[in-house]
Amino acid sequence: MANAPEVVRTASEVRAGVARARAQGKSVGLVPTLGALHEGHLTLMRRAREECEYVVVSIFVNPTQFAPGTDFERYPRDLEGDVEKAGTAGMDLVFAPGVEEMYPPGDSTFVEVTGPLVECLCGPHRPAHFRGVATVCAKLFDIVAADKAYFGEKDYQQLLVIAKMVRDLHLPVEIVPVPTVREPDGLALSSRNRYLSAEEREAAAVLYRALSEAKSRAEAGERDAAALVGAVREIIEAEPLVKLQYAELRDAKTLKTLGRLDRRAVLAAAAFVGKARLIDNVLVEAATSPSAPEV
Ligand code: AMP
């Protein structure tokens, strides 16, 4: 059994812990989370543990990434349980700051990625969300000064936004993507799955089922984006407990919209299931089969 991690509340305590690790020549990893840790988060932590000699997990329900009237207040919080789980994943330090530590009273500085990456998918539905995420990650990267930071592909757009911020600002951290961890029926693990009733939980699996079906059609040769997205819509809309918000096929790097599947793409969807807004995505490759010979 791993030792219990050190738990700290302030940036200066984190810097002191990291400085001690650096003095011993250790590499440093960071796993940023909102807490309510589940197997998805633990997979990120174990990956960080494998690749870095000192690993910090941050647990902070970041108010600036929640729109007013959404689930900031009721977002699940369980620091004690989280610290225990972080210990089982071999974390060295848990950084669990209060809001005033991350946002000193009177602060007025934000980091905002602009342009196509934030103007599609979740961007228009969650104004200021990515600004909040980029701002808190910039602060965490500065406080921890990690060599590598780990992000889940489940939040695919977030991953691209953070990677862009890191490039644009020359931040000295490597962003490591980690594949989505799923329940046996395919539902992506999410802290928000706790909001689901038993019936809703069962219905929620339709999200991945629909994305997987479209991916199979792409693998079988379907190239038309409207047909692929139409398949996702049709399957999700047949489930009365699930209200689709969007389903889209986009370039996996730039998130540019695609009429045809002619490159690596992401098929992404968001839907409300009861009180929970859930997102999911699958990566889809363009065909590698040779084109038919001209006759
Ligand atoms: P959150 O606490 O939901 O903000 O998630 C913290 C980190 O864990 C983010 O990088 C997420 O993308 C990642 N994450 C959340 N759920 C999963 C999952 N099911 N599989 C892989 N990574 C995940």
Short mmCIF file of C-alpha atoms and ligand atoms in Angstrom, two decimals:
data_model
loop_
_atom_site.label_atom_id
_atom_site.label_comp_id
_atom_site.label_asym_id
_atom_site.label_seq_id
_atom_site.Cartn_x
_atom_site.Cartn_y
_atom_site.Cartn_z
CA MET A 1 0.00 0.00 0.00
CA ALA A 2 1.32 3.44 -0.95
CA ASN A 3 1.93 6.08 1.69
CA ALA A 4 -0.72 8.72 2.28
CA PRO A 5 0.10 11.79 0.18
CA GLU A 6 0.92 15.11 1.78
CA VAL A 7 -2.14 17.41 1.57
CA VAL A 8 -1.56 21.15 1.23
CA ARG A 9 -3.77 24.19 0.70
CA THR A 10 -1.39 26.90 -0.49
CA ALA A 11 0.71 27.54 -3.58
CA SER A 12 3.80 28.18 -1.46
CA GLU A 13 3.49 24.76 0.20
CA VAL A 14 3.29 23.19 -3.26
CA ARG A 15 6.36 25.09 -4.40
CA ALA A 16 8.23 23.91 -1.27
CA GLY A 17 7.27 20.27 -1.89
CA VAL A 18 8.27 20.46 -5.54
CA ALA A 19 11.53 22.22 -4.65
CA ARG A 20 12.44 19.35 -2.28
CA ALA A 21 11.69 16.84 -5.04
CA ARG A 22 13.73 18.83 -7.57
CA ALA A 23 16.63 19.02 -5.10
CA GLN A 24 16.65 15.22 -5.20
CA GLY A 25 16.75 15.35 -8.99
CA LYS A 26 13.18 14.10 -9.41
CA SER A 27 10.99 14.73 -12.43
CA VAL A 28 7.59 16.22 -11.63
CA GLY A 29 4.09 15.37 -12.92
CA LEU A 30 0.77 17.15 -12.46
CA VAL A 31 -2.78 15.80 -12.69
CA PRO A 32 -5.34 18.63 -12.50
CA THR A 33 -8.84 17.57 -11.38
CA LEU A 34 -12.07 18.88 -9.92
CA GLY A 35 -12.02 16.02 -7.40
CA ALA A 36 -14.74 13.40 -6.75
CA LEU A 37 -12.08 11.08 -8.08
CA HIS A 38 -12.99 8.02 -10.12
CA GLU A 39 -11.16 5.41 -12.16
CA GLY A 40 -10.68 7.90 -15.04
CA HIS A 41 -8.75 10.26 -12.79
CA LEU A 42 -6.87 7.33 -11.22
CA THR A 43 -5.76 6.19 -14.68
CA LEU A 44 -4.26 9.64 -15.30
CA MET A 45 -2.53 9.46 -11.92
CA ARG A 46 -1.11 6.00 -12.51
CA ARG A 47 0.22 7.11 -15.89
CA ALA A 48 1.84 10.12 -14.22
CA ARG A 49 3.23 7.85 -11.51
CA GLU A 50 4.86 5.65 -14.18
CA GLU A 51 6.44 8.57 -16.00
CA CYS A 52 7.34 11.02 -13.22
CA GLU A 53 9.16 10.62 -9.92
CA TYR A 54 7.09 13.14 -7.94
CA VAL A 55 3.43 13.61 -8.75
CA VAL A 56 1.03 16.34 -7.66
CA VAL A 57 -2.74 15.95 -8.04
CA SER A 58 -4.77 19.11 -7.70
CA ILE A 59 -8.32 18.97 -6.42
CA PHE A 60 -10.16 22.21 -6.99
CA VAL A 61 -13.75 22.84 -8.05
CA ASN A 62 -12.85 25.83 -10.19
CA PRO A 63 -15.65 28.41 -10.05
CA THR A 64 -14.60 30.30 -13.18
CA GLN A 65 -15.31 27.33 -15.45
CA PHE A 66 -18.93 26.99 -14.27
CA ALA A 67 -21.62 29.28 -15.68
CA PRO A 68 -23.95 30.91 -13.12
CA GLY A 69 -26.89 28.65 -12.32
CA THR A 70 -25.10 25.43 -13.32
CA ASP A 71 -23.69 22.78 -11.00
CA PHE A 72 -20.84 24.59 -9.19
CA GLU A 73 -22.62 24.48 -5.81
CA ARG A 74 -23.78 20.88 -6.03
CA TYR A 75 -20.67 19.50 -7.75
CA PRO A 76 -19.64 16.44 -5.66
CA ARG A 77 -16.90 17.15 -3.12
CA ASP A 78 -15.17 14.45 -1.06
CA LEU A 79 -11.67 15.52 -0.10
CA GLU A 80 -11.15 12.74 2.44
CA GLY A 81 -12.14 10.02 -0.04
CA ASP A 82 -10.09 11.70 -2.76
CA VAL A 83 -6.94 11.80 -0.63
CA GLU A 84 -7.30 8.11 0.11
CA LYS A 85 -7.71 7.31 -3.61
CA ALA A 86 -4.78 9.56 -4.51
CA GLY A 87 -2.73 7.53 -2.01
CA THR A 88 -3.64 4.25 -3.70
CA ALA A 89 -2.45 5.75 -7.01
CA GLY A 90 0.88 6.65 -5.38
CA MET A 91 0.48 10.43 -5.43
CA ASP A 92 3.07 12.41 -3.50
CA LEU A 93 1.16 15.64 -2.98
CA VAL A 94 -2.52 16.63 -3.02
CA PHE A 95 -3.04 20.34 -3.66
CA ALA A 96 -6.54 21.26 -2.48
CA PRO A 97 -6.66 25.06 -2.46
CA GLY A 98 -9.59 27.23 -1.46
CA VAL A 99 -11.05 29.66 -3.99
CA GLU A 100 -9.19 32.62 -2.46
CA GLU A 101 -5.85 30.86 -2.85
CA MET A 102 -6.37 30.39 -6.58
CA TYR A 103 -8.19 33.69 -7.12
CA PRO A 104 -6.80 36.29 -4.69
CA PRO A 105 -9.57 38.73 -3.78
CA GLY A 106 -9.70 41.57 -6.29
CA ASP A 107 -7.86 39.63 -8.99
CA SER A 108 -8.58 40.61 -12.58
CA THR A 109 -6.35 38.42 -14.76
CA PHE A 110 -7.59 35.69 -17.07
CA VAL A 111 -6.02 33.53 -19.77
CA GLU A 112 -8.18 33.08 -22.82
CA VAL A 113 -7.58 30.94 -25.87
CA THR A 114 -9.51 32.51 -28.75
CA GLY A 115 -10.44 31.35 -32.25
CA PRO A 116 -11.74 28.17 -33.87
CA LEU A 117 -10.82 25.77 -31.05
CA VAL A 118 -13.24 27.45 -28.65
CA GLU A 119 -15.89 28.57 -31.14
CA CYS A 120 -17.40 25.12 -31.68
CA LEU A 121 -18.63 22.03 -29.82
CA CYS A 122 -18.94 22.97 -26.11
CA GLY A 123 -17.63 26.55 -26.62
CA PRO A 124 -20.89 28.26 -27.68
CA HIS A 125 -22.91 26.25 -25.13
CA ARG A 126 -20.61 27.08 -22.22
CA PRO A 127 -19.51 30.71 -22.54
CA ALA A 128 -16.41 31.48 -20.43
CA HIS A 129 -15.91 27.78 -19.66
CA PHE A 130 -12.63 27.37 -21.53
CA ARG A 131 -11.42 30.74 -20.28
CA GLY A 132 -11.92 29.43 -16.74
CA VAL A 133 -10.18 26.15 -17.54
CA ALA A 134 -7.23 27.85 -19.27
CA THR A 135 -6.85 30.34 -16.43
CA VAL A 136 -6.81 27.74 -13.67
CA CYS A 137 -4.46 25.46 -15.63
CA ALA A 138 -2.07 28.35 -16.31
CA LYS A 139 -1.99 29.05 -12.57
CA LEU A 140 -1.47 25.37 -11.73
CA PHE A 141 1.30 25.03 -14.32
CA ASP A 142 3.02 28.05 -12.81
CA ILE A 143 2.64 26.85 -9.22
CA VAL A 144 3.70 23.24 -9.80
CA ALA A 145 6.21 23.80 -12.65
CA ALA A 146 5.72 20.18 -13.68
CA ASP A 147 7.57 18.51 -16.53
CA LYS A 148 4.37 16.80 -17.66
CA ALA A 149 0.66 17.40 -17.08
CA TYR A 150 -1.94 14.72 -17.77
CA PHE A 151 -5.34 15.32 -19.39
CA GLY A 152 -8.10 12.92 -20.43
CA GLU A 153 -9.23 12.53 -24.04
CA LYS A 154 -12.76 12.39 -22.66
CA ASP A 155 -12.61 16.19 -22.53
CA TYR A 156 -11.14 16.31 -26.00
CA GLN A 157 -11.74 19.99 -26.74
CA GLN A 158 -10.29 20.93 -23.35
CA LEU A 159 -7.18 18.91 -24.16
CA LEU A 160 -6.70 20.81 -27.43
CA VAL A 161 -7.35 24.18 -25.78
CA ILE A 162 -4.78 23.50 -23.04
CA ALA A 163 -2.21 22.23 -25.55
CA LYS A 164 -2.74 25.42 -27.60
CA MET A 165 -2.34 27.65 -24.55
CA VAL A 166 0.91 25.85 -23.68
CA ARG A 167 2.26 26.36 -27.21
CA ASP A 168 1.11 29.96 -27.49
CA LEU A 169 2.54 30.98 -24.11
CA HIS A 170 5.71 28.82 -24.38
CA LEU A 171 4.86 27.17 -21.08
CA PRO A 172 7.56 24.62 -20.21
CA VAL A 173 5.24 21.66 -19.65
CA GLU A 174 4.43 18.67 -21.82
CA ILE A 175 0.73 17.88 -22.16
CA VAL A 176 0.12 14.12 -22.08
CA PRO A 177 -3.25 12.88 -23.41
CA VAL A 178 -4.75 9.80 -21.76
CA PRO A 179 -7.48 7.66 -23.44
CA THR A 180 -11.01 7.73 -22.06
CA VAL A 181 -11.82 5.22 -19.33
CA ARG A 182 -15.30 3.68 -19.67
CA GLU A 183 -17.79 1.59 -17.75
CA PRO A 184 -18.38 -1.92 -19.13
CA ASP A 185 -21.39 -0.64 -21.14
CA GLY A 186 -19.25 2.11 -22.67
CA LEU A 187 -20.36 5.11 -20.62
CA ALA A 188 -17.37 7.38 -20.06
CA LEU A 189 -16.59 7.72 -16.37
CA SER A 190 -17.48 11.19 -15.11
CA SER A 191 -18.04 12.76 -11.71
CA ARG A 192 -21.35 13.98 -13.14
CA ASN A 193 -22.58 10.40 -13.60
CA ARG A 194 -23.42 10.62 -9.89
CA TYR A 195 -26.32 12.91 -10.79
CA LEU A 196 -28.03 10.10 -12.74
CA SER A 197 -30.92 7.97 -11.46
CA ALA A 198 -30.65 4.23 -12.16
CA GLU A 199 -32.86 4.62 -15.23
CA GLU A 200 -30.92 7.62 -16.51
CA ARG A 201 -27.65 5.82 -15.91
CA GLU A 202 -28.80 2.99 -18.13
CA ALA A 203 -30.03 5.39 -20.82
CA ALA A 204 -26.75 7.36 -20.76
CA ALA A 205 -24.89 4.47 -22.38
CA VAL A 206 -26.59 5.46 -25.65
CA LEU A 207 -24.03 8.25 -26.08
CA TYR A 208 -21.09 5.91 -26.61
CA ARG A 209 -23.26 3.35 -28.41
CA ALA A 210 -24.21 5.99 -30.99
CA LEU A 211 -20.64 7.27 -31.43
CA SER A 212 -19.35 3.69 -31.77
CA GLU A 213 -21.98 2.84 -34.36
CA ALA A 214 -20.97 5.86 -36.46
CA LYS A 215 -17.31 4.93 -36.05
CA SER A 216 -18.08 1.41 -37.34
CA ARG A 217 -19.83 2.91 -40.36
CA ALA A 218 -16.78 5.07 -41.02
CA GLU A 219 -14.57 1.99 -40.76
CA ALA A 220 -16.90 0.25 -43.23
CA GLY A 221 -16.31 3.08 -45.72
CA GLU A 222 -18.90 5.80 -44.99
CA ARG A 223 -17.22 9.15 -45.68
CA ASP A 224 -20.13 11.55 -45.63
CA ALA A 225 -20.07 13.64 -42.43
CA ALA A 226 -23.83 14.25 -42.54
CA ALA A 227 -24.47 10.49 -42.73
CA LEU A 228 -22.12 9.78 -39.81
CA VAL A 229 -23.52 12.57 -37.65
CA GLY A 230 -27.05 11.58 -38.72
CA ALA A 231 -26.45 8.08 -37.41
CA VAL A 232 -25.36 9.47 -34.03
CA ARG A 233 -28.42 11.75 -33.85
CA GLU A 234 -30.86 9.03 -34.80
CA ILE A 235 -29.60 6.59 -32.20
CA ILE A 236 -29.47 9.17 -29.40
CA GLU A 237 -32.83 10.72 -30.27
CA ALA A 238 -34.45 7.28 -30.02
CA GLU A 239 -33.65 7.31 -26.27
CA PRO A 240 -36.34 9.41 -24.56
CA LEU A 241 -34.33 10.13 -21.39
CA VAL A 242 -31.46 11.67 -23.36
CA LYS A 243 -31.66 15.14 -24.94
CA LEU A 244 -28.96 15.67 -27.52
CA GLN A 245 -27.28 19.09 -27.48
CA TYR A 246 -24.87 18.57 -30.37
CA ALA A 247 -23.24 15.86 -32.44
CA GLU A 248 -20.46 16.86 -34.81
CA LEU A 249 -17.59 15.50 -36.88
CA ARG A 250 -14.52 17.72 -36.84
CA ASP A 251 -10.84 17.67 -37.75
CA ALA A 252 -9.06 16.02 -34.80
CA LYS A 253 -6.36 18.70 -34.63
CA THR A 254 -8.00 21.97 -35.62
CA LEU A 255 -11.67 21.16 -34.87
CA LYS A 256 -12.51 22.56 -38.31
CA THR A 257 -15.84 21.24 -39.53
CA LEU A 258 -15.66 18.42 -42.10
CA GLY A 259 -18.05 17.66 -44.95
CA ARG A 260 -16.22 14.42 -45.65
CA LEU A 261 -14.15 12.14 -43.50
CA ASP A 262 -10.86 12.63 -45.32
CA ARG A 263 -8.49 12.92 -42.36
CA ARG A 264 -8.24 12.00 -38.70
CA ALA A 265 -11.40 13.31 -37.08
CA VAL A 266 -13.21 13.50 -33.79
CA LEU A 267 -16.86 12.62 -33.54
CA ALA A 268 -18.14 14.44 -30.47
CA ALA A 269 -21.50 14.71 -28.75
CA ALA A 270 -23.04 16.43 -25.73
CA ALA A 271 -26.39 15.54 -24.21
CA PHE A 272 -28.49 16.17 -21.13
CA VAL A 273 -29.51 13.10 -19.18
CA GLY A 274 -31.75 14.29 -16.35
CA LYS A 275 -29.76 16.99 -14.53
CA ALA A 276 -26.42 15.90 -15.94
CA ARG A 277 -24.83 17.33 -19.06
CA LEU A 278 -22.60 14.58 -20.42
CA ILE A 279 -20.03 14.71 -23.22
CA ASP A 280 -18.21 12.00 -25.11
CA ASN A 281 -16.19 11.52 -28.27
CA VAL A 282 -14.44 8.95 -30.41
CA LEU A 283 -11.52 9.43 -32.77
CA VAL A 284 -12.15 8.27 -36.31
CA GLU A 285 -9.47 7.60 -38.90
CA ALA A 286 -9.96 8.29 -42.59
CA ALA A 287 -9.73 5.16 -44.76
CA THR A 288 -6.29 3.91 -45.59
CA SER A 289 -7.60 1.50 -48.25
CA PRO A 290 -6.23 2.27 -51.73
CA SER A 291 -8.63 3.97 -54.10
CA ALA A 292 -10.18 1.80 -56.80
CA PRO A 293 -8.15 1.71 -60.01
CA GLU A 294 -9.42 3.83 -62.88
CA VAL A 295 -10.97 1.67 -65.64
P1 AMP B 1 -12.41 16.59 -14.10
O1 AMP B 1 -12.20 16.35 -12.64
O2 AMP B 1 -13.70 16.04 -14.61
O3 AMP B 1 -12.12 17.99 -14.53
O4 AMP B 1 -11.30 15.71 -14.82
C1 AMP B 1 -9.95 15.87 -14.53
C2 AMP B 1 -9.14 15.20 -15.60
O5 AMP B 1 -9.51 13.82 -15.68
C3 AMP B 1 -9.39 15.80 -16.99
O6 AMP B 1 -8.17 15.84 -17.71
C4 AMP B 1 -10.35 14.83 -17.60
O7 AMP B 1 -10.31 14.79 -19.01
C5 AMP B 1 -9.87 13.51 -17.00
N1 AMP B 1 -10.95 12.53 -17.04
C6 AMP B 1 -12.19 12.65 -16.52
N2 AMP B 1 -12.93 11.56 -16.80
C7 AMP B 1 -12.14 10.74 -17.53
C8 AMP B 1 -12.31 9.45 -18.14
N3 AMP B 1 -13.46 8.80 -18.06
N4 AMP B 1 -11.27 8.92 -18.80
C9 AMP B 1 -10.09 9.59 -18.91
N5 AMP B 1 -9.85 10.78 -18.35
C10 AMP B 1 -10.86 11.36 -17.67
#
